[in-house]
Each structure stands twice: as C-alpha cells, then as structure tokens.
mmCIF file of C-alpha atoms and ligand atoms in Angstrom:
data_model
loop_
_atom_site.group_PDB
_atom_site.id
_atom_site.type_symbol
_atom_site.label_atom_id
_atom_site.label_comp_id
_atom_site.label_asym_id
_atom_site.label_seq_id
_atom_site.Cartn_x
_atom_site.Cartn_y
_atom_site.Cartn_z
ATOM 1 C CA THR A 26 0.000 0.000 0.000
ATOM 2 C CA ASN A 27 3.053 2.234 0.047
ATOM 3 C CA PHE A 28 2.475 3.321 -3.530
ATOM 4 C CA GLU A 29 -1.316 3.778 -3.311
ATOM 5 C CA GLY A 30 -2.516 6.396 -5.797
ATOM 6 C CA ARG A 31 0.868 6.473 -7.534
ATOM 7 C CA THR A 32 1.314 5.762 -11.234
ATOM 8 C CA ALA A 33 4.339 3.804 -12.444
ATOM 9 C CA PHE A 34 5.504 3.719 -16.070
ATOM 10 C CA ILE A 35 7.785 0.739 -16.648
ATOM 11 C CA THR A 36 9.688 0.347 -19.906
ATOM 12 C CA GLY A 37 10.447 -3.233 -20.844
ATOM 13 C CA GLY A 38 7.753 -3.973 -18.283
ATOM 14 C CA ALA A 39 6.268 -6.920 -20.176
ATOM 15 C CA SER A 40 9.073 -9.379 -19.452
ATOM 16 C CA GLY A 41 11.800 -10.377 -17.033
ATOM 17 C CA ILE A 42 13.002 -7.773 -14.560
ATOM 18 C CA GLY A 43 10.549 -5.085 -15.727
ATOM 19 C CA LEU A 44 7.634 -7.451 -15.181
ATOM 20 C CA GLY A 45 9.035 -8.371 -11.761
ATOM 21 C CA ILE A 46 9.105 -4.667 -10.897
ATOM 22 C CA ALA A 47 5.544 -4.246 -12.229
ATOM 23 C CA LYS A 48 4.310 -7.038 -9.955
ATOM 24 C CA ALA A 49 6.095 -5.712 -6.885
ATOM 25 C CA LEU A 50 4.894 -2.118 -7.335
ATOM 26 C CA SER A 51 1.385 -3.316 -8.149
ATOM 27 C CA ALA A 52 1.313 -5.350 -4.952
ATOM 28 C CA CYS A 53 2.200 -2.116 -3.109
ATOM 29 C CA GLY A 54 -0.821 -0.362 -4.610
ATOM 30 C CA ALA A 55 0.658 1.479 -7.591
ATOM 31 C CA ARG A 56 -1.200 1.872 -10.858
ATOM 32 C CA ILE A 57 1.008 0.194 -13.475
ATOM 33 C CA VAL A 58 1.546 1.104 -17.090
ATOM 34 C CA ILE A 59 3.691 -1.464 -18.864
ATOM 35 C CA ALA A 60 5.499 0.083 -21.828
ATOM 36 C CA ASP A 61 7.055 -2.427 -24.172
ATOM 37 C CA LEU A 62 8.151 -2.948 -27.741
ATOM 38 C CA ARG A 63 6.745 -6.453 -28.040
ATOM 39 C CA PRO A 64 2.987 -7.079 -28.389
ATOM 40 C CA ASP A 65 3.544 -10.799 -27.649
ATOM 41 C CA HIS A 66 5.271 -9.972 -24.353
ATOM 42 C CA ILE A 67 2.530 -7.457 -23.484
ATOM 43 C CA GLU A 68 -0.248 -9.956 -24.128
ATOM 44 C CA LYS A 69 1.397 -12.580 -21.939
ATOM 45 C CA ALA A 70 2.165 -10.130 -19.169
ATOM 46 C CA LEU A 71 -1.392 -8.776 -19.009
ATOM 47 C CA ALA A 72 -2.755 -12.330 -18.994
ATOM 48 C CA GLY A 73 -0.589 -12.942 -15.935
ATOM 49 C CA PHE A 74 -2.293 -10.110 -14.062
ATOM 50 C CA ALA A 75 -5.815 -11.023 -15.251
ATOM 51 C CA GLY A 76 -8.172 -12.031 -12.477
ATOM 52 C CA GLY A 77 -5.781 -10.841 -9.774
ATOM 53 C CA ALA A 78 -6.686 -8.271 -7.161
ATOM 54 C CA GLN A 79 -4.753 -5.531 -8.937
ATOM 55 C CA SER A 80 -5.643 -6.427 -12.520
ATOM 56 C CA ASN A 81 -7.821 -3.315 -12.984
ATOM 57 C CA SER A 82 -4.906 -1.026 -12.286
ATOM 58 C CA VAL A 83 -2.502 -2.621 -14.773
ATOM 59 C CA THR A 84 -2.521 -1.469 -18.399
ATOM 60 C CA ALA A 85 -0.027 -1.552 -21.211
ATOM 61 C CA ILE A 86 1.137 0.587 -24.076
ATOM 62 C CA GLU A 87 3.268 -0.371 -27.066
ATOM 63 C CA VAL A 88 6.345 1.857 -27.090
ATOM 64 C CA ASP A 89 9.752 1.626 -28.700
ATOM 65 C CA VAL A 90 11.956 3.611 -26.325
ATOM 66 C CA THR A 91 14.269 4.569 -29.197
ATOM 67 C CA ASN A 92 11.440 6.289 -31.071
ATOM 68 C CA ARG A 93 11.314 9.825 -29.659
ATOM 69 C CA GLU A 94 8.094 10.736 -31.427
ATOM 70 C CA THR A 95 5.970 7.853 -30.168
ATOM 71 C CA TYR A 96 7.664 8.034 -26.789
ATOM 72 C CA ALA A 97 6.612 11.692 -26.458
ATOM 73 C CA GLU A 98 3.066 10.706 -27.429
ATOM 74 C CA ALA A 99 3.054 8.048 -24.708
ATOM 75 C CA ALA A 100 4.203 10.645 -22.173
ATOM 76 C CA GLN A 101 1.418 12.984 -23.251
ATOM 77 C CA LYS A 102 -1.081 10.170 -22.857
ATOM 78 C CA MET A 103 0.214 9.536 -19.332
ATOM 79 C CA GLN A 104 -0.329 13.213 -18.567
ATOM 80 C CA SER A 105 -3.886 13.284 -19.900
ATOM 81 C CA ASP A 106 -4.977 9.871 -18.585
ATOM 82 C CA PHE A 107 -3.296 9.890 -15.167
ATOM 83 C CA GLY A 108 -2.129 13.436 -14.517
ATOM 84 C CA GLY A 109 1.455 12.364 -15.167
ATOM 85 C CA VAL A 110 3.660 9.581 -13.831
ATOM 86 C CA ASP A 111 5.019 9.359 -10.303
ATOM 87 C CA ILE A 112 7.428 6.474 -10.744
ATOM 88 C CA LEU A 113 9.444 6.141 -13.936
ATOM 89 C CA ILE A 114 11.292 2.867 -14.465
ATOM 90 C CA ASN A 115 13.735 3.165 -17.369
ATOM 91 C CA ASN A 116 14.326 -0.549 -17.687
ATOM 92 C CA ALA A 117 14.023 -1.602 -21.350
ATOM 93 C CA GLY A 118 17.297 -3.050 -22.548
ATOM 94 C CA VAL A 119 18.788 -5.496 -25.024
ATOM 95 C CA GLY A 120 21.528 -8.060 -24.540
ATOM 96 C CA VAL A 121 23.640 -6.768 -27.396
ATOM 97 C CA GLU A 122 26.809 -8.869 -27.624
ATOM 98 C CA GLY A 123 29.325 -9.912 -30.215
ATOM 99 C CA PRO A 124 33.002 -9.764 -31.216
ATOM 100 C CA ILE A 125 33.751 -6.068 -30.869
ATOM 101 C CA LEU A 126 36.204 -5.927 -33.782
ATOM 102 C CA ASP A 127 33.397 -7.145 -36.052
ATOM 103 C CA ALA A 128 30.965 -4.510 -34.763
ATOM 104 C CA ARG A 129 29.333 -2.294 -37.368
ATOM 105 C CA TYR A 130 27.596 1.018 -36.784
ATOM 106 C CA ALA A 131 24.321 -0.951 -36.759
ATOM 107 C CA ASP A 132 25.506 -2.809 -33.644
ATOM 108 C CA TRP A 133 26.570 0.340 -31.810
ATOM 109 C CA ASP A 134 23.356 2.097 -32.802
ATOM 110 C CA PHE A 135 21.194 -0.825 -31.686
ATOM 111 C CA GLY A 136 22.957 -1.349 -28.355
ATOM 112 C CA LEU A 137 23.502 2.263 -27.345
ATOM 113 C CA GLY A 138 20.166 3.293 -28.871
ATOM 114 C CA VAL A 139 18.115 1.098 -26.541
ATOM 115 C CA ASN A 140 20.347 0.718 -23.482
ATOM 116 C CA LEU A 141 21.433 4.362 -23.208
ATOM 117 C CA GLY A 142 19.208 6.264 -25.651
ATOM 118 C CA GLY A 143 16.067 4.668 -24.216
ATOM 119 C CA VAL A 144 16.951 5.974 -20.763
ATOM 120 C CA VAL A 145 17.766 9.427 -22.142
ATOM 121 C CA ASN A 146 14.438 9.538 -23.991
ATOM 122 C CA GLY A 147 12.582 8.473 -20.855
ATOM 123 C CA LEU A 148 14.166 11.270 -18.862
ATOM 124 C CA GLN A 149 13.543 13.874 -21.560
ATOM 125 C CA CYS A 150 9.906 12.853 -22.023
ATOM 126 C CA PHE A 151 8.922 12.421 -18.386
ATOM 127 C CA LEU A 152 10.981 14.680 -16.133
ATOM 128 C CA PRO A 153 9.157 17.855 -17.241
ATOM 129 C CA GLN A 154 5.757 16.407 -16.260
ATOM 130 C CA MET A 155 7.123 14.885 -13.042
ATOM 131 C CA ILE A 156 8.500 18.264 -12.027
ATOM 132 C CA ALA A 157 5.418 20.172 -13.165
ATOM 133 C CA HIS A 158 2.818 18.082 -11.317
ATOM 134 C CA GLY A 159 4.624 18.836 -8.074
ATOM 135 C CA ARG A 160 3.837 15.556 -6.302
ATOM 136 C CA GLY A 161 7.453 14.453 -6.291
ATOM 137 C CA GLY A 162 8.315 10.955 -7.403
ATOM 138 C CA HIS A 163 11.050 8.514 -8.230
ATOM 139 C CA VAL A 164 13.106 7.344 -11.191
ATOM 140 C CA VAL A 165 14.840 3.967 -11.414
ATOM 141 C CA ASN A 166 17.303 3.373 -14.244
ATOM 142 C CA THR A 167 18.262 -0.223 -14.982
ATOM 143 C CA ALA A 168 21.999 -0.486 -15.633
ATOM 144 C CA SER A 169 23.888 -3.723 -14.914
ATOM 145 C CA LEU A 170 26.707 -4.958 -12.738
ATOM 146 C CA ALA A 171 28.492 -5.106 -16.100
ATOM 147 C CA ALA A 172 28.783 -1.324 -15.697
ATOM 148 C CA ALA A 173 30.844 -1.639 -12.522
ATOM 149 C CA VAL A 174 33.508 -4.172 -13.535
ATOM 150 C CA MET A 175 35.743 -4.916 -16.513
ATOM 151 C CA MET A 176 33.963 -7.246 -18.909
ATOM 152 C CA PRO A 177 34.986 -9.583 -21.768
ATOM 153 C CA GLU A 178 35.238 -7.930 -25.183
ATOM 154 C CA GLN A 179 31.930 -9.228 -26.527
ATOM 155 C CA PHE A 180 30.138 -6.973 -24.030
ATOM 156 C CA VAL A 181 31.901 -3.709 -24.942
ATOM 157 C CA ILE A 182 28.792 -2.039 -26.402
ATOM 158 C CA TYR A 183 26.484 -3.382 -23.704
ATOM 159 C CA SER A 184 28.768 -2.290 -20.884
ATOM 160 C CA ALA A 185 29.481 1.126 -22.393
ATOM 161 C CA GLY A 186 25.772 1.931 -22.483
ATOM 162 C CA LYS A 187 25.203 0.601 -18.979
ATOM 163 C CA ALA A 188 28.199 2.483 -17.571
ATOM 164 C CA ALA A 189 26.730 5.707 -18.950
ATOM 165 C CA VAL A 190 23.387 4.915 -17.306
ATOM 166 C CA LEU A 191 25.140 4.296 -13.981
ATOM 167 C CA ASN A 192 27.081 7.533 -14.290
ATOM 168 C CA LEU A 193 24.141 9.753 -15.247
ATOM 169 C CA SER A 194 22.073 8.257 -12.421
ATOM 170 C CA GLU A 195 24.756 9.146 -9.881
ATOM 171 C CA ASN A 196 25.133 12.643 -11.213
ATOM 172 C CA MET A 197 21.452 13.568 -11.647
ATOM 173 C CA ARG A 198 20.451 12.564 -8.147
ATOM 174 C CA GLU A 199 21.183 15.846 -6.442
ATOM 175 C CA VAL A 200 19.402 18.139 -8.874
ATOM 176 C CA LEU A 201 16.365 15.847 -8.869
ATOM 177 C CA ALA A 202 16.334 15.728 -5.078
ATOM 178 C CA GLY A 203 15.787 19.483 -5.255
ATOM 179 C CA LYS A 204 12.535 18.720 -7.098
ATOM 180 C CA ASN A 205 11.518 16.035 -4.600
ATOM 181 C CA ILE A 206 12.271 13.294 -7.118
ATOM 182 C CA GLY A 207 14.412 10.364 -6.021
ATOM 183 C CA MET A 208 16.729 8.477 -8.333
ATOM 184 C CA SER A 209 18.046 4.938 -8.079
ATOM 185 C CA VAL A 210 20.157 2.852 -10.384
ATOM 186 C CA LEU A 211 19.517 -0.884 -10.532
ATOM 187 C CA LEU A 212 22.584 -3.050 -11.124
ATOM 188 C CA PRO A 213 21.434 -6.632 -11.669
ATOM 189 C CA ALA A 214 23.260 -9.755 -12.799
ATOM 190 C CA PHE A 215 22.140 -13.294 -13.696
ATOM 191 C CA THR A 216 18.363 -12.958 -13.613
ATOM 192 C CA LYS A 217 15.884 -15.276 -15.359
ATOM 193 C CA SER A 218 14.450 -13.340 -18.299
ATOM 194 C CA ASN A 219 14.128 -13.170 -22.075
ATOM 195 C CA ILE A 220 17.232 -11.059 -22.586
ATOM 196 C CA HIS A 221 18.535 -13.763 -24.951
ATOM 197 C CA GLU A 222 15.919 -12.546 -27.487
ATOM 198 C CA ALA A 223 18.136 -9.635 -28.548
ATOM 199 C CA ALA A 224 17.863 -10.486 -32.250
ATOM 200 C CA GLN A 225 14.071 -10.350 -32.077
ATOM 201 C CA ASN A 226 14.206 -6.895 -30.501
ATOM 202 C CA ARG A 227 16.563 -5.516 -33.158
ATOM 203 C CA PRO A 228 14.765 -3.247 -35.633
ATOM 204 C CA ALA A 229 14.864 -4.254 -39.301
ATOM 205 C CA HIS A 230 16.987 -1.306 -40.426
ATOM 206 C CA LEU A 231 19.786 -2.308 -38.000
ATOM 207 C CA ARG A 232 19.729 -5.988 -38.942
ATOM 208 C CA ASP A 233 21.331 -6.336 -42.361
ATOM 209 C CA ASP A 234 24.635 -4.646 -41.751
ATOM 210 C CA SER A 235 25.455 -6.264 -38.390
ATOM 211 C CA GLY A 236 28.631 -8.051 -37.331
ATOM 212 C CA PHE A 237 26.817 -9.735 -34.444
ATOM 213 C CA ALA A 238 24.370 -12.047 -36.266
ATOM 214 C CA ALA A 239 26.205 -15.256 -35.264
ATOM 215 C CA SER A 240 26.559 -14.229 -31.601
ATOM 216 C CA GLU A 241 22.911 -13.204 -31.457
ATOM 217 C CA LYS A 242 21.923 -16.598 -32.802
ATOM 218 C CA ALA A 243 24.103 -18.317 -30.180
ATOM 219 C CA LEU A 244 22.616 -16.086 -27.477
ATOM 220 C CA SER A 245 19.084 -17.003 -28.578
ATOM 221 C CA GLU A 246 19.919 -20.640 -27.823
ATOM 222 C CA ARG A 247 21.496 -19.984 -24.423
ATOM 223 C CA GLU A 248 19.926 -21.807 -21.506
ATOM 224 C CA ILE A 249 18.739 -19.888 -18.479
ATOM 225 C CA GLY A 250 20.658 -20.960 -15.368
ATOM 226 C CA GLU A 251 18.539 -22.620 -12.716
ATOM 227 C CA GLU A 252 20.415 -20.759 -10.002
ATOM 228 C CA TRP A 253 19.756 -17.348 -11.593
ATOM 229 C CA MET A 254 17.602 -14.937 -9.631
ATOM 230 C CA GLU A 255 13.837 -14.790 -10.098
ATOM 231 C CA PRO A 256 12.744 -11.449 -11.582
ATOM 232 C CA ASP A 257 10.092 -11.184 -8.852
ATOM 233 C CA GLU A 258 12.880 -11.052 -6.283
ATOM 234 C CA VAL A 259 14.566 -8.236 -8.200
ATOM 235 C CA GLY A 260 11.188 -6.474 -8.265
ATOM 236 C CA GLU A 261 10.954 -6.666 -4.468
ATOM 237 C CA MET A 262 14.439 -5.201 -4.157
ATOM 238 C CA VAL A 263 13.466 -2.327 -6.436
ATOM 239 C CA ALA A 264 10.303 -1.566 -4.443
ATOM 240 C CA LYS A 265 12.401 -1.407 -1.252
ATOM 241 C CA GLY A 266 15.063 0.677 -2.975
ATOM 242 C CA ILE A 267 12.455 3.229 -4.051
ATOM 243 C CA LEU A 268 11.008 3.451 -0.533
ATOM 244 C CA ASN A 269 14.506 3.994 0.925
ATOM 245 C CA ASN A 270 15.547 6.255 -1.963
ATOM 246 C CA ASP A 271 18.708 4.146 -2.299
ATOM 247 C CA LEU A 272 21.116 5.304 -4.981
ATOM 248 C CA TYR A 273 22.348 1.782 -5.748
ATOM 249 C CA ILE A 274 20.102 -1.279 -5.917
ATOM 250 C CA ILE A 275 22.496 -4.209 -6.355
ATOM 251 C CA THR A 276 21.135 -7.725 -6.681
ATOM 252 C CA HIS A 277 24.205 -9.963 -6.625
ATOM 253 C CA GLY A 278 27.441 -10.164 -4.618
ATOM 254 C CA GLN A 279 29.454 -12.249 -7.085
ATOM 255 C CA PHE A 280 31.298 -9.270 -8.571
ATOM 256 C CA LYS A 281 32.425 -7.653 -5.346
ATOM 257 C CA ASN A 282 36.115 -8.557 -5.762
ATOM 258 C CA ARG A 283 36.182 -7.390 -9.360
ATOM 259 C CA MET A 284 34.490 -4.122 -8.372
ATOM 260 C CA ARG A 285 37.140 -3.598 -5.710
ATOM 261 C CA GLU A 286 40.007 -4.510 -8.073
ATOM 262 C CA ARG A 287 38.831 -1.927 -10.584
ATOM 263 C CA ALA A 288 38.522 0.820 -7.961
ATOM 264 C CA GLU A 289 41.921 -0.046 -6.487
ATOM 265 C CA ALA A 290 43.634 -0.102 -9.904
ATOM 266 C CA MET A 291 42.267 3.359 -10.593
ATOM 267 C CA LEU A 292 43.362 4.667 -7.203
ATOM 268 C CA ALA A 293 46.821 3.091 -7.631
ATOM 269 C CA ALA A 294 47.243 5.026 -10.898
ATOM 270 C CA THR A 295 46.180 8.288 -9.256
ATOM 271 C CA PRO A 296 48.870 10.702 -7.985
ATOM 272 C CA ASP A 297 48.522 12.237 -4.553
ATOM 273 C CA SER A 298 47.522 15.861 -4.325
ATOM 274 C CA ASP A 299 47.376 18.404 -1.520
ATOM 275 C CA PHE A 300 44.356 19.997 -3.122
ATOM 276 C CA GLN A 301 41.168 17.991 -2.643
ATOM 277 C CA PHE A 302 38.452 18.757 -5.200
HETATM 278 P P1 NAI B 3 13.850 -9.138 -21.078
HETATM 279 O O1 NAI B 3 14.215 -9.266 -22.524
HETATM 280 O O2 NAI B 3 13.162 -10.270 -20.425
HETATM 281 O O3 NAI B 3 12.975 -7.832 -20.865
HETATM 282 C C1 NAI B 3 13.244 -6.654 -21.560
HETATM 283 C C2 NAI B 3 11.946 -6.118 -22.163
HETATM 284 O O4 NAI B 3 12.284 -4.922 -22.854
HETATM 285 C C3 NAI B 3 11.312 -7.061 -23.177
HETATM 286 O O5 NAI B 3 9.940 -7.264 -22.902
HETATM 287 C C4 NAI B 3 11.503 -6.350 -24.515
HETATM 288 O O6 NAI B 3 10.410 -6.565 -25.386
HETATM 289 C C5 NAI B 3 11.576 -4.903 -24.074
HETATM 290 N N1 NAI B 3 12.287 -4.063 -25.038
HETATM 291 C C6 NAI B 3 13.396 -4.354 -25.754
HETATM 292 N N2 NAI B 3 13.708 -3.337 -26.570
HETATM 293 C C7 NAI B 3 12.780 -2.374 -26.355
HETATM 294 C C8 NAI B 3 12.555 -1.089 -26.916
HETATM 295 N N3 NAI B 3 13.340 -0.595 -27.883
HETATM 296 N N4 NAI B 3 11.494 -0.370 -26.464
HETATM 297 C C9 NAI B 3 10.672 -0.867 -25.518
HETATM 298 N N5 NAI B 3 10.830 -2.079 -24.966
HETATM 299 C C10 NAI B 3 11.876 -2.825 -25.383
HETATM 300 O O7 NAI B 3 15.232 -8.814 -20.341
HETATM 301 P P2 NAI B 3 15.596 -8.453 -18.819
HETATM 302 O O8 NAI B 3 16.735 -9.301 -18.483
HETATM 303 O O9 NAI B 3 14.427 -8.455 -17.959
HETATM 304 O O10 NAI B 3 16.149 -6.982 -19.014
HETATM 305 C C11 NAI B 3 15.666 -5.850 -18.315
HETATM 306 C C12 NAI B 3 16.824 -4.919 -18.047
HETATM 307 O O11 NAI B 3 17.706 -5.549 -17.120
HETATM 308 C C13 NAI B 3 17.663 -4.598 -19.276
HETATM 309 O O12 NAI B 3 18.001 -3.224 -19.261
HETATM 310 C C14 NAI B 3 18.895 -5.468 -19.095
HETATM 311 O O13 NAI B 3 20.009 -4.925 -19.752
HETATM 312 C C15 NAI B 3 19.033 -5.448 -17.593
HETATM 313 N N6 NAI B 3 19.848 -6.523 -17.022
HETATM 314 C C16 NAI B 3 19.430 -7.824 -17.067
HETATM 315 C C17 NAI B 3 20.207 -8.819 -16.492
HETATM 316 C C18 NAI B 3 19.771 -10.253 -16.491
HETATM 317 O O14 NAI B 3 20.523 -11.112 -16.008
HETATM 318 N N7 NAI B 3 18.599 -10.598 -16.977
HETATM 319 C C19 NAI B 3 21.493 -8.520 -15.840
HETATM 320 C C20 NAI B 3 21.836 -7.122 -15.864
HETATM 321 C C21 NAI B 3 21.034 -6.178 -16.427
#
C-alpha cells in the first residue's frame, strides 16, 4: 500500500526484470503502465495479471523507447490519462553482444540506442511532467553490474551503455532531489528473463549490416541458469530501494572482488595531491 494512488511507467515492463518490478509495485498499490516494444510480451504479461486483485490497475502501451516521437506521445497520454507519472522505471534493454572488432555502426546504434538512448528519452519525455505536477516521485534506471567491472570484449557495447546509465544516475540525483524526485540505479546480474531474445528486438533497419548475427543466434539458444535470480525477487528489491531512496540497488554479490580490483587499480594510478576537489 506504500504506492497507493501512484502511477508507475515501466519500460520493458512486459518481461523479465521489468515485469518483476511491475508485480512488486502493483502489490504495493501502484497503478502500473507497462510500456514495451513487443505485443507478444505485453499480451502474456497482461494475462498474468488477469483475475488478480490488482488487474484493474494494470494497463499496457506499445512503445519503442528509441522512437522519440511515439515516446513523447506516450508521455502525453500519461499526462492526460493519469495526470502524469510518479514512478518512472527506465528498464528496457537489449543483450547486445558480439566480437567487438566485427561490430558495425548498426551494432553500436542498436545497443547504445536502446540501453542508453532509451533511458535518455525516458528522462527527456517524463521529467518535465514529473517536475510540473509537483507531487514528487522517483526514477529507477536499470543499468547492470556489467557497468561496474571490466567485462569480456563481446560486451563492450552493452557495458558502455550501462556504464553511462550508472554515471548519469549518480550525477542527476542531487538536482532531482531538489525537485523532490528520487533516483536509483539498478545493477542486476544473472536474472531469469528473455534477454537472450536480442535479435528479435533488433529493428529491421539495424539488422542487415550487423557483425553480431552469429553471436545473437548463439545467445538465442542460451539456456537460463537454474540458479539465476527470479525477476520477482529483483522487483521486491526495487520496491524497497524506491522506498529507501537508495542510490544503488544491487542484486548480486558475485562481482564484489572485481568491483574492488577496478577501484583499487584506478586509485593506484592516481597521484597524490594536496588539493582535494
Ligand atoms: P527481457 O528481454 O526479459 O525484458 C526486456 C523487455 O524490454 C522485453 O519485454 C523487450 O520486449 C523490451 N524491449 C526491448 N527493446 C525495447 C525497446 N526498444 N522499447 C521498448 N521495450 C523494449 O530482459 P531483462 O533481463 O528483464 O532486461 C531488463 C533490463 O535488465 C535490461 O536493461 C537489461 O540490460 C538489464 N539486465 C538484465 C540482467 C539479467 O541477467 N537478466 C542482468 C543485468 C542487467
């Protein structure tokens, strides 16, 4: 009941982590708008809510977060239908991966377009209305633990986008706090989802001239690990993180040593200075 009367807009909300977040926020009383590229995912997700106690307060809208025009229309619809959003979850993402030296512009544009550009478009479309309605609110950006450690070369594009999302989340927090809007960044790892469907989420015009076709095919056949986290559990963590206004919501501990190694390597390369900035 903590989010009673609040409206949450969740990109990539029809599958995996986004759907887990939708369920958790719905259980806390929020009105949910699932925004997703994939009609098949939307249909399945809504069917999952059907008949449940909160089913009347869950709706969906088809949005491609890389399309600024339709994204702006969706934001306008949120303003007219619900008086604007209170909780924005910039979560849509694609598991872009492949041998980086084979990458073409299509691969950079696809990966950065969704994983970074989608977050940028969400902020540009929704922050004005969230500030204007004056109720305050919260933004969660989904990055990845891949943003906080060094990763194998096939994840260069993925990690670059996620690192930017982590960085902008850290640096926007203070100015948003001044508007009574909280900001969190979610850094998940190994969660059961459909992220292996990257090829299916790639728009036609970025398909032909790709260097990643073979890796995307291999990814589509990857098995989900039994020990991976349930998206519902991630959703619970996000709901708690919003209530606490935590900057970092981190799901897994497996990367702790690599996070420390990276920070220590950077500090070891840093000269001492009398002047502290
Ligand atoms: P998922 O594939 O199950 O869910 C992502 C949803 O986003 C899908 O329903 C898809 O249709 C939608 N989507 C894709 N492109 C879109 C676009 N252009 N516009 C609107 N919707 C779009 O994957 P998952 O794993 O739940 O991913 C959610 C977020 O979590 C992503 O940002 C991903 O990078 C991140 N993440 C996932 C991890 C995992 O282990 N599953 C680990 C670290 C980060």
